Short mmCIF file of C-alpha atoms and ligand atoms in Angstrom, two decimals:
data_model
loop_
_atom_site.label_atom_id
_atom_site.label_comp_id
_atom_site.label_asym_id
_atom_site.label_seq_id
_atom_site.Cartn_x
_atom_site.Cartn_y
_atom_site.Cartn_z
CA MET A 272 -18.61 -36.68 -13.86
CA TYR A 273 -21.57 -34.35 -14.47
CA LYS A 274 -24.50 -34.79 -12.05
CA TYR A 275 -28.00 -33.93 -13.32
CA GLY A 276 -29.84 -31.47 -11.11
CA SER A 277 -26.75 -30.19 -9.31
CA GLY A 278 -25.01 -26.83 -9.57
CA GLU A 279 -21.59 -28.46 -9.69
CA ARG A 280 -19.20 -26.67 -12.03
CA PRO A 281 -16.00 -28.66 -12.51
CA ASP A 282 -15.24 -26.34 -15.43
CA HIS A 283 -14.87 -23.36 -13.06
CA SER A 284 -11.73 -22.52 -11.08
CA LEU A 285 -11.81 -22.51 -7.28
CA ALA A 286 -12.38 -19.38 -5.20
CA VAL A 287 -11.40 -19.81 -1.56
CA VAL A 288 -13.33 -17.40 0.66
CA VAL A 289 -11.95 -17.27 4.17
CA GLY A 290 -14.52 -15.90 6.62
CA ALA A 291 -18.17 -16.91 6.17
CA GLY A 292 -19.44 -13.80 8.01
CA ALA A 293 -21.53 -11.01 6.54
CA MET A 294 -19.04 -9.53 4.11
CA GLY A 295 -17.46 -12.88 3.37
CA MET A 296 -20.79 -14.26 2.21
CA ALA A 297 -21.50 -11.22 0.01
CA VAL A 298 -18.12 -11.87 -1.61
CA ALA A 299 -18.71 -15.64 -1.82
CA HIS A 300 -22.08 -15.25 -3.57
CA ARG A 301 -20.56 -12.88 -6.10
CA LEU A 302 -17.51 -15.04 -6.83
CA ALA A 303 -19.81 -18.06 -7.17
CA GLN A 304 -21.10 -16.62 -10.45
CA ARG A 305 -17.82 -17.64 -12.10
CA HIS A 306 -16.11 -19.96 -9.62
CA ARG A 307 -16.53 -22.99 -7.46
CA VAL A 308 -16.42 -21.66 -3.89
CA LEU A 309 -14.71 -23.17 -0.86
CA LEU A 310 -15.79 -21.43 2.35
CA ALA A 311 -13.38 -21.58 5.30
CA ASP A 312 -14.24 -20.36 8.78
CA ILE A 313 -13.27 -21.13 12.36
CA ASP A 314 -16.98 -21.79 12.83
CA GLY A 315 -17.25 -24.92 10.70
CA ASP A 316 -21.02 -25.25 11.26
CA ARG A 317 -21.58 -21.73 9.97
CA ALA A 318 -19.41 -22.38 6.92
CA GLU A 319 -21.22 -25.64 6.19
CA SER A 320 -24.71 -24.16 6.52
CA GLU A 321 -23.76 -21.19 4.34
CA ALA A 322 -22.31 -23.56 1.73
CA ALA A 323 -25.51 -25.64 1.85
CA ALA A 324 -27.60 -22.50 1.30
CA MET A 325 -25.38 -21.59 -1.66
CA ARG A 326 -25.83 -25.06 -3.15
CA ASP A 327 -29.61 -24.71 -2.70
CA GLY A 328 -29.26 -21.48 -4.68
CA GLY A 329 -27.54 -23.25 -7.55
CA CYS A 330 -23.91 -22.50 -6.69
CA ASP A 331 -21.02 -24.94 -6.52
CA ALA A 332 -19.95 -24.51 -2.89
CA SER A 333 -18.24 -26.53 -0.19
CA ALA A 334 -16.96 -25.74 3.29
CA ILE A 335 -14.12 -26.47 5.66
CA ALA A 336 -13.55 -25.58 9.30
CA CYS A 337 -10.31 -23.63 9.59
CA ASP A 338 -8.83 -21.51 12.35
CA VAL A 339 -6.47 -19.31 10.32
CA THR A 340 -4.17 -18.83 13.31
CA SER A 341 -3.41 -22.57 13.37
CA PRO A 342 -0.65 -23.66 10.96
CA GLU A 343 -2.04 -27.22 11.04
CA ALA A 344 -5.56 -26.07 10.14
CA VAL A 345 -4.19 -23.87 7.36
CA ALA A 346 -2.16 -26.82 6.01
CA ALA A 347 -5.40 -28.85 5.95
CA LEU A 348 -7.06 -25.99 4.03
CA ALA A 349 -4.21 -26.07 1.49
CA ASP A 350 -4.68 -29.85 1.13
CA ALA A 351 -8.39 -29.31 0.45
CA VAL A 352 -7.58 -26.65 -2.16
CA SER A 353 -5.08 -28.99 -3.79
CA GLU A 354 -7.67 -31.79 -3.86
CA GLN A 355 -10.09 -29.39 -5.55
CA GLY A 356 -7.58 -28.68 -8.32
CA GLY A 357 -5.60 -25.67 -7.07
CA LEU A 358 -6.26 -21.99 -6.49
CA GLY A 359 -8.15 -19.62 -8.75
CA VAL A 360 -8.95 -16.84 -6.28
CA LEU A 361 -8.28 -16.28 -2.59
CA ALA A 362 -10.51 -13.75 -0.84
CA HIS A 363 -9.30 -13.47 2.74
CA VAL A 364 -12.16 -11.70 4.50
CA ALA A 365 -12.02 -13.14 8.03
CA GLY A 366 -11.05 -10.60 10.63
CA LEU A 367 -11.82 -9.29 14.10
CA SER A 368 -12.78 -5.69 14.76
CA PRO A 369 -11.56 -3.67 17.78
CA SER A 370 -14.75 -4.68 19.62
CA ALA A 371 -13.14 -8.13 19.98
CA GLN A 372 -11.10 -6.32 22.66
CA ASP A 373 -8.15 -8.73 22.70
CA PHE A 374 -4.95 -7.14 21.25
CA HIS A 375 -3.15 -10.43 20.65
CA LEU A 376 -6.15 -12.23 19.17
CA ILE A 377 -6.94 -9.36 16.79
CA VAL A 378 -3.35 -9.33 15.50
CA ARG A 379 -3.22 -13.11 15.22
CA VAL A 380 -6.48 -13.45 13.27
CA ASN A 381 -6.16 -10.34 11.09
CA LEU A 382 -2.46 -10.50 10.25
CA LEU A 383 -0.84 -13.82 11.16
CA GLY A 384 -3.90 -15.72 9.90
CA ALA A 385 -4.04 -13.95 6.53
CA ALA A 386 -0.28 -14.39 6.05
CA LEU A 387 -0.39 -18.10 6.93
CA VAL A 388 -3.26 -18.66 4.49
CA ALA A 389 -1.68 -16.69 1.63
CA ASP A 390 1.71 -18.37 2.21
CA ALA A 391 0.08 -21.81 2.17
CA LEU A 392 -1.98 -21.19 -0.97
CA LEU A 393 0.75 -19.52 -3.05
CA PRO A 394 2.20 -22.89 -4.15
CA LEU A 395 -1.30 -23.78 -5.44
CA ALA A 396 -1.68 -20.55 -7.44
CA ARG A 397 -1.19 -20.53 -11.19
CA GLN A 398 -1.33 -18.23 -14.21
CA GLY A 399 -4.22 -15.81 -13.65
CA SER A 400 -4.78 -16.56 -9.94
CA ALA A 401 -5.46 -13.63 -7.63
CA ALA A 402 -5.35 -13.15 -3.87
CA ILE A 403 -7.37 -10.35 -2.28
CA LEU A 404 -6.78 -9.59 1.38
CA ILE A 405 -9.49 -7.55 3.08
CA ALA A 406 -7.79 -4.83 5.11
CA SER A 407 -9.46 -1.59 6.27
CA MET A 408 -9.33 2.16 5.84
CA ALA A 409 -7.90 2.06 9.39
CA ALA A 410 -4.65 0.99 7.72
CA HIS A 411 -4.51 4.41 6.07
CA SER A 412 -4.97 6.47 9.21
CA PHE A 413 -1.32 6.83 10.30
CA ALA A 414 2.14 5.65 9.26
CA ALA A 415 3.88 2.97 11.29
CA PRO A 416 7.30 3.86 12.71
CA GLU A 417 10.32 1.86 11.53
CA PRO A 418 10.48 -0.67 14.44
CA VAL A 419 6.80 -1.48 13.91
CA LEU A 420 7.32 -1.87 10.15
CA GLU A 421 10.05 -4.38 10.90
CA VAL A 422 7.61 -6.48 12.94
CA LEU A 423 4.87 -6.15 10.32
CA SER A 424 7.34 -7.34 7.67
CA GLU A 425 7.28 -10.79 9.24
CA PRO A 426 3.55 -11.34 9.70
CA ASN A 427 3.87 -15.12 9.62
CA ALA A 428 5.96 -15.25 12.81
CA THR A 429 3.77 -17.08 15.33
CA ASP A 430 4.73 -14.51 17.99
CA VAL A 431 3.96 -11.50 15.78
CA ALA A 432 1.41 -10.17 18.30
CA GLU A 433 3.93 -10.26 21.16
CA LYS A 434 6.58 -8.60 18.97
CA LEU A 435 4.12 -5.89 17.92
CA ALA A 436 3.15 -5.21 21.54
CA GLN A 437 6.82 -4.84 22.39
CA ALA A 438 7.51 -2.53 19.42
CA ILE A 439 4.64 -0.12 20.14
CA GLY A 440 5.09 -0.04 23.94
CA PRO A 441 2.58 -0.83 26.71
CA GLU A 442 0.81 2.56 26.51
CA SER A 443 -0.30 1.78 22.93
CA VAL A 444 -1.36 -1.83 23.43
CA ASN A 445 -5.10 -1.54 22.84
CA PRO A 446 -7.61 -3.13 20.43
CA GLY A 447 -7.71 -0.09 18.11
CA MET A 448 -3.94 -0.21 17.58
CA ALA A 449 -4.10 -3.99 17.05
CA TYR A 450 -6.69 -3.41 14.34
CA ALA A 451 -4.93 -0.53 12.57
CA TYR A 452 -1.50 -2.16 12.60
CA SER A 453 -2.76 -5.63 11.67
CA LYS A 454 -4.47 -4.10 8.64
CA GLN A 455 -1.34 -2.05 7.76
CA GLY A 456 0.48 -5.37 7.88
CA LEU A 457 -1.84 -6.70 5.16
CA LEU A 458 -1.05 -3.77 2.86
CA LEU A 459 2.65 -4.43 3.43
CA TYR A 460 2.18 -8.18 2.86
CA ALA A 461 0.51 -7.62 -0.52
CA ARG A 462 3.28 -5.20 -1.53
CA ARG A 463 6.12 -7.45 -0.45
CA ASN A 464 4.65 -10.60 -1.97
CA ALA A 465 3.72 -9.29 -5.42
CA ALA A 466 6.98 -10.66 -6.84
CA ALA A 467 6.42 -14.15 -5.42
CA TRP A 468 2.87 -14.28 -6.79
CA GLY A 469 4.03 -12.68 -10.06
CA ALA A 470 6.56 -15.49 -10.54
CA LYS A 471 3.53 -17.78 -10.94
CA GLY A 472 1.67 -15.37 -13.23
CA ALA A 473 -0.56 -14.55 -10.24
CA ARG A 474 -1.46 -11.35 -8.40
CA ILE A 475 -1.92 -10.30 -4.79
CA VAL A 476 -3.64 -7.13 -3.57
CA SER A 477 -5.21 -5.74 -0.44
CA LEU A 478 -8.60 -4.04 -0.38
CA SER A 479 -9.39 -1.48 2.31
CA PRO A 480 -13.11 -1.03 2.96
CA GLY A 481 -14.27 2.12 4.67
CA MET A 482 -17.39 2.16 6.83
CA ILE A 483 -19.53 -0.68 5.50
CA ALA A 484 -23.04 -1.47 6.69
CA THR A 485 -22.55 -4.89 8.33
CA PRO A 486 -23.36 -6.26 11.79
CA MET A 487 -19.63 -5.86 12.59
CA GLY A 488 -19.72 -2.22 11.44
CA ALA A 489 -22.87 -1.59 13.50
CA ARG A 490 -21.17 -3.00 16.62
CA GLU A 491 -18.30 -0.56 16.07
CA PHE A 492 -20.76 2.36 15.76
CA GLU A 493 -22.23 1.34 19.12
CA ALA A 494 -18.82 1.06 20.77
CA SER A 495 -16.86 3.93 19.27
CA GLU A 496 -17.66 7.63 19.52
CA GLN A 497 -14.67 8.25 17.26
CA LYS A 498 -16.34 6.20 14.52
CA ARG A 499 -19.57 8.18 14.90
CA LYS A 500 -17.58 11.41 14.55
CA MET A 501 -15.76 10.09 11.49
CA PHE A 502 -19.07 9.20 9.86
CA ALA A 503 -20.02 12.87 9.97
CA ALA A 504 -17.16 13.56 7.51
CA SER A 505 -18.36 10.98 4.94
CA PRO A 506 -18.42 12.67 1.53
CA LEU A 507 -21.34 10.49 0.40
CA GLU A 508 -23.12 10.79 3.78
CA ARG A 509 -23.69 7.05 4.04
CA GLU A 510 -21.95 3.76 4.75
CA GLY A 511 -20.87 1.54 1.91
CA THR A 512 -22.76 -1.65 1.20
CA MET A 513 -21.53 -5.23 1.07
CA PRO A 514 -22.45 -5.51 -2.63
CA GLU A 515 -20.16 -2.51 -3.26
CA ILE A 516 -17.28 -4.44 -1.63
CA ALA A 517 -18.24 -7.54 -3.63
CA ASP A 518 -18.10 -5.40 -6.80
CA ALA A 519 -14.51 -4.40 -6.00
CA VAL A 520 -13.48 -7.95 -5.09
CA GLU A 521 -15.07 -9.30 -8.26
CA PHE A 522 -13.12 -6.76 -10.32
CA LEU A 523 -9.81 -7.44 -8.55
CA ALA A 524 -10.31 -11.19 -8.98
CA SER A 525 -11.05 -10.86 -12.69
CA ASP A 526 -8.86 -10.63 -15.77
CA ARG A 527 -9.92 -6.99 -16.07
CA ALA A 528 -7.55 -6.36 -13.15
CA SER A 529 -4.78 -8.39 -14.81
CA PHE A 530 -2.11 -5.69 -14.30
CA ILE A 531 -3.04 -4.77 -10.72
CA SER A 532 -0.81 -6.34 -8.08
CA GLY A 533 1.14 -5.42 -4.97
CA THR A 534 -1.12 -2.49 -4.17
CA ASP A 535 -4.16 -1.53 -2.12
CA LEU A 536 -7.60 -0.50 -3.31
CA LEU A 537 -9.31 1.89 -0.90
CA VAL A 538 -13.11 1.53 -1.12
CA ASP A 539 -14.30 4.10 1.39
CA GLY A 540 -16.48 6.58 -0.49
CA GLY A 541 -13.73 9.20 -0.16
CA LEU A 542 -13.71 9.25 3.65
CA THR A 543 -9.93 8.88 4.04
CA ALA A 544 -9.43 11.70 1.56
CA ALA A 545 -11.92 13.89 3.42
CA LEU A 546 -10.25 13.21 6.78
CA LYS A 547 -6.75 13.89 5.48
CA GLY A 548 -7.85 17.09 3.74
N1 LIG B 856 -17.84 -3.70 8.42
C1 LIG B 856 -16.99 -2.74 8.24
O1 LIG B 856 -17.32 -1.56 8.34
C2 LIG B 856 -15.57 -3.06 7.86
C3 LIG B 856 -14.74 -2.01 7.51
C4 LIG B 856 -13.44 -2.29 7.16
C5 LIG B 856 -12.98 -3.61 7.13
N2 LIG B 856 -13.80 -4.60 7.49
C6 LIG B 856 -13.25 -5.97 7.45
O2 LIG B 856 -14.15 -6.85 6.81
C7 LIG B 856 -13.87 -8.17 7.24
C8 LIG B 856 -15.10 -9.01 7.52
O3 LIG B 856 -16.13 -8.34 8.04
P1 LIG B 856 -17.49 -9.13 8.28
O4 LIG B 856 -18.53 -8.08 8.30
O5 LIG B 856 -17.66 -10.26 7.33
O6 LIG B 856 -17.26 -9.71 9.76
P2 LIG B 856 -18.00 -10.88 10.50
O7 LIG B 856 -17.71 -10.70 11.95
O8 LIG B 856 -19.41 -10.99 10.03
O9 LIG B 856 -17.25 -12.17 9.97
C9 LIG B 856 -15.95 -12.52 10.33
C10 LIG B 856 -15.80 -14.02 10.16
O10 LIG B 856 -14.45 -14.36 10.48
C11 LIG B 856 -14.50 -15.59 11.17
N3 LIG B 856 -13.30 -15.76 11.97
C12 LIG B 856 -12.98 -15.15 13.13
N4 LIG B 856 -11.82 -15.64 13.60
C13 LIG B 856 -11.40 -16.57 12.72
C14 LIG B 856 -10.29 -17.45 12.66
N5 LIG B 856 -9.36 -17.46 13.64
N6 LIG B 856 -10.17 -18.28 11.61
C15 LIG B 856 -11.11 -18.30 10.64
N7 LIG B 856 -12.21 -17.50 10.65
C16 LIG B 856 -12.34 -16.66 11.67
C17 LIG B 856 -15.76 -15.52 12.04
O11 LIG B 856 -16.20 -16.78 12.48
C18 LIG B 856 -16.71 -14.82 11.09
O12 LIG B 856 -17.48 -15.75 10.35
C19 LIG B 856 -12.96 -8.06 8.45
O13 LIG B 856 -11.65 -8.42 8.04
C20 LIG B 856 -13.06 -6.59 8.80
O14 LIG B 856 -11.89 -6.13 9.45
C21 LIG B 856 -15.09 -4.37 7.85
#
């Protein structure tokens, strides 16, 4: 039923944006131009206040508290998506950077969480749906050896972090490795699940941002000399912006990307290319 004076758009399909942080909200605002938006975040108050601000701005937005590492919370998210008529777009943006420090938590949020969410929402996808998993250029920095690839191939195992720690050995268990491998796992997940999404007429891709100007990115600059050195190699001599990531997500979510699935889009201003030479 249409409500006068509201921005409600029952005629639009639903975009689920997981992660109501800086980049997540840039993506949410952009997708809201053509979708209803459901924001999901472990911080339910943040998600709700961001959704309220979106509604004040004329968007159709709602929110749900969801810890993506909890199968029960993810099942509740899927129920909410089903109640709202099924999935148009999934943008999985939530993630922890190496400054979170905790190997297991980084792997669980970045990889297990994304896999649980995408697995749970696939049954609600339909012709034209698209899932976009935000990875990182860190996923492109080195190739995983075979035993690690085996672990990354089962990202929805609840003990994936423990298995990864075992596969890489104690000398490599650090937050940077958790980040790089969890993001490699997302690239692999999109590749391996293109057929399942394709069977529904839907697509799944990963998107690897390079250095993007966000509070999370700024924290990494503070903490990592390696990141400051890498910045010096940036072909465009600047960070990317959140609207530039939203541009790429908007494209990948749209019908203009209707033949793009099972692959990764690197949005890094050429930095990976410059580093690899
Ligand atoms: N900023 C960069 O330079 C850069 C570069 C490459 C990739 N990325 C990726 O971009 C993504 C988001 O960045 P951002 O700037 O929005 O970060 P952010 O820290 O602002 O937001 C992350 C959000 O994820 C939520 N979150 C954390 N754990 C969660 C959980 N268990 N369940 C649900 N939500 C949870 C947090 O509450 C927060 O709202 C991350 O995946 C990050 O790895 C960022």
